[in-house]
mmCIF file of C-alpha atoms and ligand atoms in Angstrom:
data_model
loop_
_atom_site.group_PDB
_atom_site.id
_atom_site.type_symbol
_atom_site.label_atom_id
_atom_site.label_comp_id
_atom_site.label_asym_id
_atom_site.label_seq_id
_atom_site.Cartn_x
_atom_site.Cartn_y
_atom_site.Cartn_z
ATOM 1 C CA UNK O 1 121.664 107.756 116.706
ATOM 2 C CA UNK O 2 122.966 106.794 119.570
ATOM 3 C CA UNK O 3 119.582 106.843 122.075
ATOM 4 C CA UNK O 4 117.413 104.855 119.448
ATOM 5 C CA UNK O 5 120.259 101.899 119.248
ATOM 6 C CA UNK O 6 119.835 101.997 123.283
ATOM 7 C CA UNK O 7 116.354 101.589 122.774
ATOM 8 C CA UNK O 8 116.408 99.508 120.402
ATOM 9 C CA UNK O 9 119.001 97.040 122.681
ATOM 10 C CA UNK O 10 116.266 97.873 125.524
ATOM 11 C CA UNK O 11 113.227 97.180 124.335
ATOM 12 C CA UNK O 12 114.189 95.561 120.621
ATOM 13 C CA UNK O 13 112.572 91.521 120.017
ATOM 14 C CA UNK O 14 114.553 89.190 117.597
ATOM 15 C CA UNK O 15 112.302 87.242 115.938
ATOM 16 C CA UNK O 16 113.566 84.371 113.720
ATOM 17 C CA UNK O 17 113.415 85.214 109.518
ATOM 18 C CA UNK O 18 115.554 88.390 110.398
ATOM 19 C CA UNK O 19 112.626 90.250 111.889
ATOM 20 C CA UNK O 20 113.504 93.078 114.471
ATOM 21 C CA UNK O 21 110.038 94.079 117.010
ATOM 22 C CA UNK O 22 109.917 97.270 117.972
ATOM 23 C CA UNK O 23 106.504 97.583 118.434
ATOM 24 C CA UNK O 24 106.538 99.180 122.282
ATOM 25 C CA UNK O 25 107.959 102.200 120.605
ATOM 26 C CA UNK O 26 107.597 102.551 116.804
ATOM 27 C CA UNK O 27 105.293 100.078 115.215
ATOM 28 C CA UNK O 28 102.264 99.914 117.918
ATOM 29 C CA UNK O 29 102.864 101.843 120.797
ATOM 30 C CA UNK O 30 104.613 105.055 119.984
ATOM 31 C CA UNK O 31 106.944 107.150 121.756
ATOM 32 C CA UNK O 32 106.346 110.505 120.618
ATOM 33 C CA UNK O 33 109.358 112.067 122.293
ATOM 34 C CA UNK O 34 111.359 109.697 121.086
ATOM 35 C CA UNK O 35 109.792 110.092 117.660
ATOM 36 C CA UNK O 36 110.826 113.686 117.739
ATOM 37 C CA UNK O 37 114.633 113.222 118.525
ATOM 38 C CA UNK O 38 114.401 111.496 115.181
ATOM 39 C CA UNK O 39 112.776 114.285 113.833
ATOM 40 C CA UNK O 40 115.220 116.435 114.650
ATOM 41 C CA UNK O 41 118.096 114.200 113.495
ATOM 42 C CA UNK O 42 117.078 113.862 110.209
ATOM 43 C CA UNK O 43 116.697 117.190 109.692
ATOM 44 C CA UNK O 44 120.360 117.753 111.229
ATOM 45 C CA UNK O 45 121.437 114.971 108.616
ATOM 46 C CA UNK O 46 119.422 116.812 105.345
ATOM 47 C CA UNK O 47 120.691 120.095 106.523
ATOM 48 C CA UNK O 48 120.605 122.395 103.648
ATOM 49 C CA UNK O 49 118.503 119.866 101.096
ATOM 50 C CA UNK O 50 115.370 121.199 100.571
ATOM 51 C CA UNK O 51 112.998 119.385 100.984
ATOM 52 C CA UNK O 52 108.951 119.968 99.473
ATOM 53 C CA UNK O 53 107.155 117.021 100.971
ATOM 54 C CA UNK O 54 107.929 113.889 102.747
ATOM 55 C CA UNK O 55 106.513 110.645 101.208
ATOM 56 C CA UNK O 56 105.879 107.573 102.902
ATOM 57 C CA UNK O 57 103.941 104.621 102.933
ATOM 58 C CA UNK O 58 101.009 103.475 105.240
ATOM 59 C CA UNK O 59 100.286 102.338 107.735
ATOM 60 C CA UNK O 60 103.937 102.375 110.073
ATOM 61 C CA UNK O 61 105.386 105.399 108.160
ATOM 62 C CA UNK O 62 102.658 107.572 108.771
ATOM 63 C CA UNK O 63 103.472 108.850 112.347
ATOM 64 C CA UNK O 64 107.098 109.116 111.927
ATOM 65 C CA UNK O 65 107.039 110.889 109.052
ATOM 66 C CA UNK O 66 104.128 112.851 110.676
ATOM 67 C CA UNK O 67 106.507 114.421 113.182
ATOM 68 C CA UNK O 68 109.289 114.130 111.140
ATOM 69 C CA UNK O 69 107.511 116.678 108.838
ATOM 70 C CA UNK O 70 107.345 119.365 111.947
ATOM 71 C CA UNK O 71 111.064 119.386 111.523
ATOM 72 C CA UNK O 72 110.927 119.608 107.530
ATOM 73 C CA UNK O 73 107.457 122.365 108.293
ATOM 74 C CA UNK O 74 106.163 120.375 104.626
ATOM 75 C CA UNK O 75 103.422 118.505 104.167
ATOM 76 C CA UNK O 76 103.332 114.383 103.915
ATOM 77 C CA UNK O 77 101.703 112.113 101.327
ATOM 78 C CA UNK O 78 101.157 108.440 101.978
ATOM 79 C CA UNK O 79 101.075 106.139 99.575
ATOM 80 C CA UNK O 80 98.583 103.616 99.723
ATOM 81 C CA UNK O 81 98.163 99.930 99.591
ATOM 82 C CA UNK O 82 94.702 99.032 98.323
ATOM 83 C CA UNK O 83 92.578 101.244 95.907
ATOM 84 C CA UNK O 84 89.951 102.669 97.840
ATOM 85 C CA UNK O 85 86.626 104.343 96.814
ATOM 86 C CA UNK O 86 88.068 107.670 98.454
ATOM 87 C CA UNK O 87 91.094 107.675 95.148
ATOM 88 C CA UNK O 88 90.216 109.542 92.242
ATOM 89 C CA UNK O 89 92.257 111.106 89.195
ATOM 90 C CA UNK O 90 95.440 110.350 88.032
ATOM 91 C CA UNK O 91 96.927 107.894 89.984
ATOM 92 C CA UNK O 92 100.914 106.506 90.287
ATOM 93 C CA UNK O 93 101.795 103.317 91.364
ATOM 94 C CA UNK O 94 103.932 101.097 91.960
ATOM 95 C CA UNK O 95 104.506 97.326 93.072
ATOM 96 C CA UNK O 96 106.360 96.521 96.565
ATOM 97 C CA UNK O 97 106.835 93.031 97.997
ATOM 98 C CA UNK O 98 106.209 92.756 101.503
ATOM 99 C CA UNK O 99 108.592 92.055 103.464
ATOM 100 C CA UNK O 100 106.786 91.684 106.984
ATOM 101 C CA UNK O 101 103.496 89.946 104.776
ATOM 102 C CA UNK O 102 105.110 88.219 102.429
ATOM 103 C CA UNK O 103 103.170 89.400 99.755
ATOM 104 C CA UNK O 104 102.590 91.305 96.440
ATOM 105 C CA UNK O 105 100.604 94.625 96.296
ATOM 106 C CA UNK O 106 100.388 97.930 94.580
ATOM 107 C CA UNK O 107 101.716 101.504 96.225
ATOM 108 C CA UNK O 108 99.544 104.076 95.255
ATOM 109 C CA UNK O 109 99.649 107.770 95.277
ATOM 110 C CA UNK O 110 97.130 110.326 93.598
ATOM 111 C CA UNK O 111 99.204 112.135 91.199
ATOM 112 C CA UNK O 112 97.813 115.456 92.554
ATOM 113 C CA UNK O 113 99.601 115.120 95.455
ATOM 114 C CA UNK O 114 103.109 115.211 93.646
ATOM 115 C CA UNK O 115 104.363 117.855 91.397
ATOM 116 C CA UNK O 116 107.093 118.021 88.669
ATOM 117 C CA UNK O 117 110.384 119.565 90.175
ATOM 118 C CA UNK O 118 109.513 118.568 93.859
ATOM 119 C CA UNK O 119 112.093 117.467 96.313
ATOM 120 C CA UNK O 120 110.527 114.803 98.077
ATOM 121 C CA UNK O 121 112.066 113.099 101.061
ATOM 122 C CA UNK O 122 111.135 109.192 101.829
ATOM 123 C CA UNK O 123 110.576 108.164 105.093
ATOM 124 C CA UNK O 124 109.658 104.746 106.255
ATOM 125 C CA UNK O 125 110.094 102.998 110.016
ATOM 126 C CA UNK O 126 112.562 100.080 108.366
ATOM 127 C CA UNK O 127 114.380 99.077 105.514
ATOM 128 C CA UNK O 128 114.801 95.498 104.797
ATOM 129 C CA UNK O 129 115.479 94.741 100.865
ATOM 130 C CA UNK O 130 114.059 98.320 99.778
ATOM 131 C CA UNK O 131 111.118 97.403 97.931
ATOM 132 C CA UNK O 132 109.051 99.457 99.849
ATOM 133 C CA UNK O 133 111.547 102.740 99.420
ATOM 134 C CA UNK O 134 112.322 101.755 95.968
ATOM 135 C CA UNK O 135 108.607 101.773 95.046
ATOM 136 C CA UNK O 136 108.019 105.301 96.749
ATOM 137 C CA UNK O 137 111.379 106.839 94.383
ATOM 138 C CA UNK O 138 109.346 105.242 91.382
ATOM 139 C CA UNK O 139 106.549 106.865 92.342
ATOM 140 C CA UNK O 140 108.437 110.223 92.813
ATOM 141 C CA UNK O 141 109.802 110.141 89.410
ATOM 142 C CA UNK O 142 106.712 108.921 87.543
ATOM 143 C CA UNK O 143 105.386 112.373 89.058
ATOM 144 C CA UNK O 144 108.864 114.331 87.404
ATOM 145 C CA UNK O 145 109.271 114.809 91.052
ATOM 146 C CA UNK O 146 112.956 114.999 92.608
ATOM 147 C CA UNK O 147 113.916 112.081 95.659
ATOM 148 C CA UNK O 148 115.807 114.448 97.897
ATOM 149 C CA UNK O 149 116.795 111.555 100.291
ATOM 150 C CA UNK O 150 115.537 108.478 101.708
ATOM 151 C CA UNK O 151 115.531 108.570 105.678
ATOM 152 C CA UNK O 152 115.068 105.321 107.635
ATOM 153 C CA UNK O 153 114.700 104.443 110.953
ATOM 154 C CA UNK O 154 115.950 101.200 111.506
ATOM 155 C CA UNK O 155 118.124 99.932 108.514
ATOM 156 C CA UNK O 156 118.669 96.175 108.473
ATOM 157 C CA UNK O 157 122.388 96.177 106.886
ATOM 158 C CA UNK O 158 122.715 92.799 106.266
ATOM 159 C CA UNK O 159 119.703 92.838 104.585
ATOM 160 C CA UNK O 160 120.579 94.338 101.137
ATOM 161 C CA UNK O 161 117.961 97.505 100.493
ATOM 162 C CA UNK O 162 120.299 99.977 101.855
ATOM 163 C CA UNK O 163 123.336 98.797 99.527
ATOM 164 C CA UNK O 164 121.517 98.515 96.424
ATOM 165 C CA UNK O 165 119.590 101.735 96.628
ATOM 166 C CA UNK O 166 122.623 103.664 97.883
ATOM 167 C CA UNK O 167 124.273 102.001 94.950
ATOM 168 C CA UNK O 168 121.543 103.684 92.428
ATOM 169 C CA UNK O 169 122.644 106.735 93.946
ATOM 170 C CA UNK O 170 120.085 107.653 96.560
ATOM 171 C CA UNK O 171 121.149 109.370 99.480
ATOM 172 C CA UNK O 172 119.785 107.278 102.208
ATOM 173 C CA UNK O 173 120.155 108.045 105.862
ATOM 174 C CA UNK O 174 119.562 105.724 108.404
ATOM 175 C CA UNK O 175 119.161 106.424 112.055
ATOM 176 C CA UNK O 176 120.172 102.999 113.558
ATOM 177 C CA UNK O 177 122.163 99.993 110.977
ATOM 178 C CA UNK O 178 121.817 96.493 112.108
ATOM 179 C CA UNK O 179 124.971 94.980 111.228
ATOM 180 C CA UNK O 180 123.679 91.412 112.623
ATOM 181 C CA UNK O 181 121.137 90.197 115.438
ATOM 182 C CA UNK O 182 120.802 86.822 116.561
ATOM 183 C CA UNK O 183 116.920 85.909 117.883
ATOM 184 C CA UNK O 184 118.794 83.094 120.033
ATOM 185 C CA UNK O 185 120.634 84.841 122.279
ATOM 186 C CA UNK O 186 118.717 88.022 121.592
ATOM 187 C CA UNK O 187 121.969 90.075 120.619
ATOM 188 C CA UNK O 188 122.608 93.016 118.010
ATOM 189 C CA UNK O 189 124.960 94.553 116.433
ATOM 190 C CA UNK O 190 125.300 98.279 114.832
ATOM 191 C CA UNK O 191 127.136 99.606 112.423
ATOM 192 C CA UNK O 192 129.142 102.388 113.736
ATOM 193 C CA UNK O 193 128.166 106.125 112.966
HETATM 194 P P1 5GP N 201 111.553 96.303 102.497
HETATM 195 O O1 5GP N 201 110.551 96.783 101.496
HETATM 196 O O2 5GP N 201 112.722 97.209 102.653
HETATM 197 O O3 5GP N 201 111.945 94.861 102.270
HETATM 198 O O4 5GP N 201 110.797 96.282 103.891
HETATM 199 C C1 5GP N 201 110.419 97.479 104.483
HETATM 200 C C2 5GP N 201 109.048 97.404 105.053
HETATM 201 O O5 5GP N 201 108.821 96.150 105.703
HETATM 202 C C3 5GP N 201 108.889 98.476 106.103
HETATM 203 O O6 5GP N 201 107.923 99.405 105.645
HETATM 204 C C4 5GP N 201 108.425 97.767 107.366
HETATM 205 O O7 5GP N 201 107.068 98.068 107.588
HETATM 206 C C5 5GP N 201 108.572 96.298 107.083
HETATM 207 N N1 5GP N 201 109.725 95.668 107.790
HETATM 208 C C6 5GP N 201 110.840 95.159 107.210
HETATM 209 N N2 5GP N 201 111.632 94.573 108.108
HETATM 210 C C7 5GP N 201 111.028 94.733 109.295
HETATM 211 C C8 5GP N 201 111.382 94.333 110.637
HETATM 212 O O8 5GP N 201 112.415 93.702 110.917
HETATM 213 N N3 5GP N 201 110.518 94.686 111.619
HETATM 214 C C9 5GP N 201 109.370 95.379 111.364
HETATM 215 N N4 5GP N 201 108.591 95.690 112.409
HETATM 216 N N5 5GP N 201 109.001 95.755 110.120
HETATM 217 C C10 5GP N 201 109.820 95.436 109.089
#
């Protein structure tokens, strides 16, 4: 998606340990309008999927997949990263490394939430080495749920999430591929549409 990489090249900050910044436009500061331009390009790109409910995981997936979901007129589910007082029922979880926290935690969503025979679309700001998306596709078939697609916003391609999930045979759409940045000179690279 052509005015996402020019934002990306605009307003994008290398940071060493292959993290991309973004946060003047998707992970802080959001711009809506952009925010629905992606909206309406991934539901260009799942054009004729259907599509139940969008699944993503707190807290930067929320408002992308917020709007996104205007596009997709279904509801969204967050999963969430710390049991809370608020959960109760049936729950589904599943364990995701963090990339950006270097860490270990549990995904949860209340099983309520997702149905047998659902097509559920994941959406998430970035992919880095898929843990986070691969959780959400456990959690979707725990729940006898379908994964209709995995939509990212910024894919990290040399980063190997994107390859190994496509490789398990998700469809996974992503709106802008790093093919290689460099936080010295503060260059990146794309992969070509
Ligand atoms: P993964 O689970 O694919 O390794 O990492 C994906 C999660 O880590 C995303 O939900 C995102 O929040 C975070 N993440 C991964 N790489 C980056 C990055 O380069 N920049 C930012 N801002 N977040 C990232």
């Amino acid at each position: 998606m052509e005015l996402l990489k020019e934002r990306i090249r605009k307003d994008g900050v290398m940071k060493p340990g292959n993290v991309l910044k973004v946060d003047s436009f998707l992970n802080h500061q959001m711009d809506i309008e952009l925010f629905n331009e992606m909206g309406k390009e991934f539901k260009r790109r799942f054009e004729g999927v259907k599509i139940d409910k969008i699944l993503t995981i707190e807290a930067s997936g929320i408002g992308i997949a917020a709007i996104v979901a205007q596009y997709f007129k279904c509801p969204v589910v967050f999963a969430k990263k710390s049991q809370s007082i608020n959960l109760d029922g049936t729950m589904l979880s599943a364990p995701v490394e963090s990339f950006t926290h270097k860490r270990k935690y549990e995904v949860i969503v209340a099983s309520k939430f997702l149905h047998p025979d659902e097509n559920v679309l994941v959406i998430d700001d970035f992919m880095a080495n898929g843990c986070a998306a691969a959780g959400l596709c456990q959690i979707i078939e725990a729940a006898h749920a379908n994964v209709a697609g995995i939509g990212i916003v910024i894919e990290k391609g040399f980063q190997h999430g994107g390859a190994m999930l496509r490789g398990r045979g998700y469809r996974v759409e992503s709106l802008a591929i790093v093919e290689e940045m460099d936080p010295e000179t503060q260059t990146i690279r794309f992969r070509e549409d």
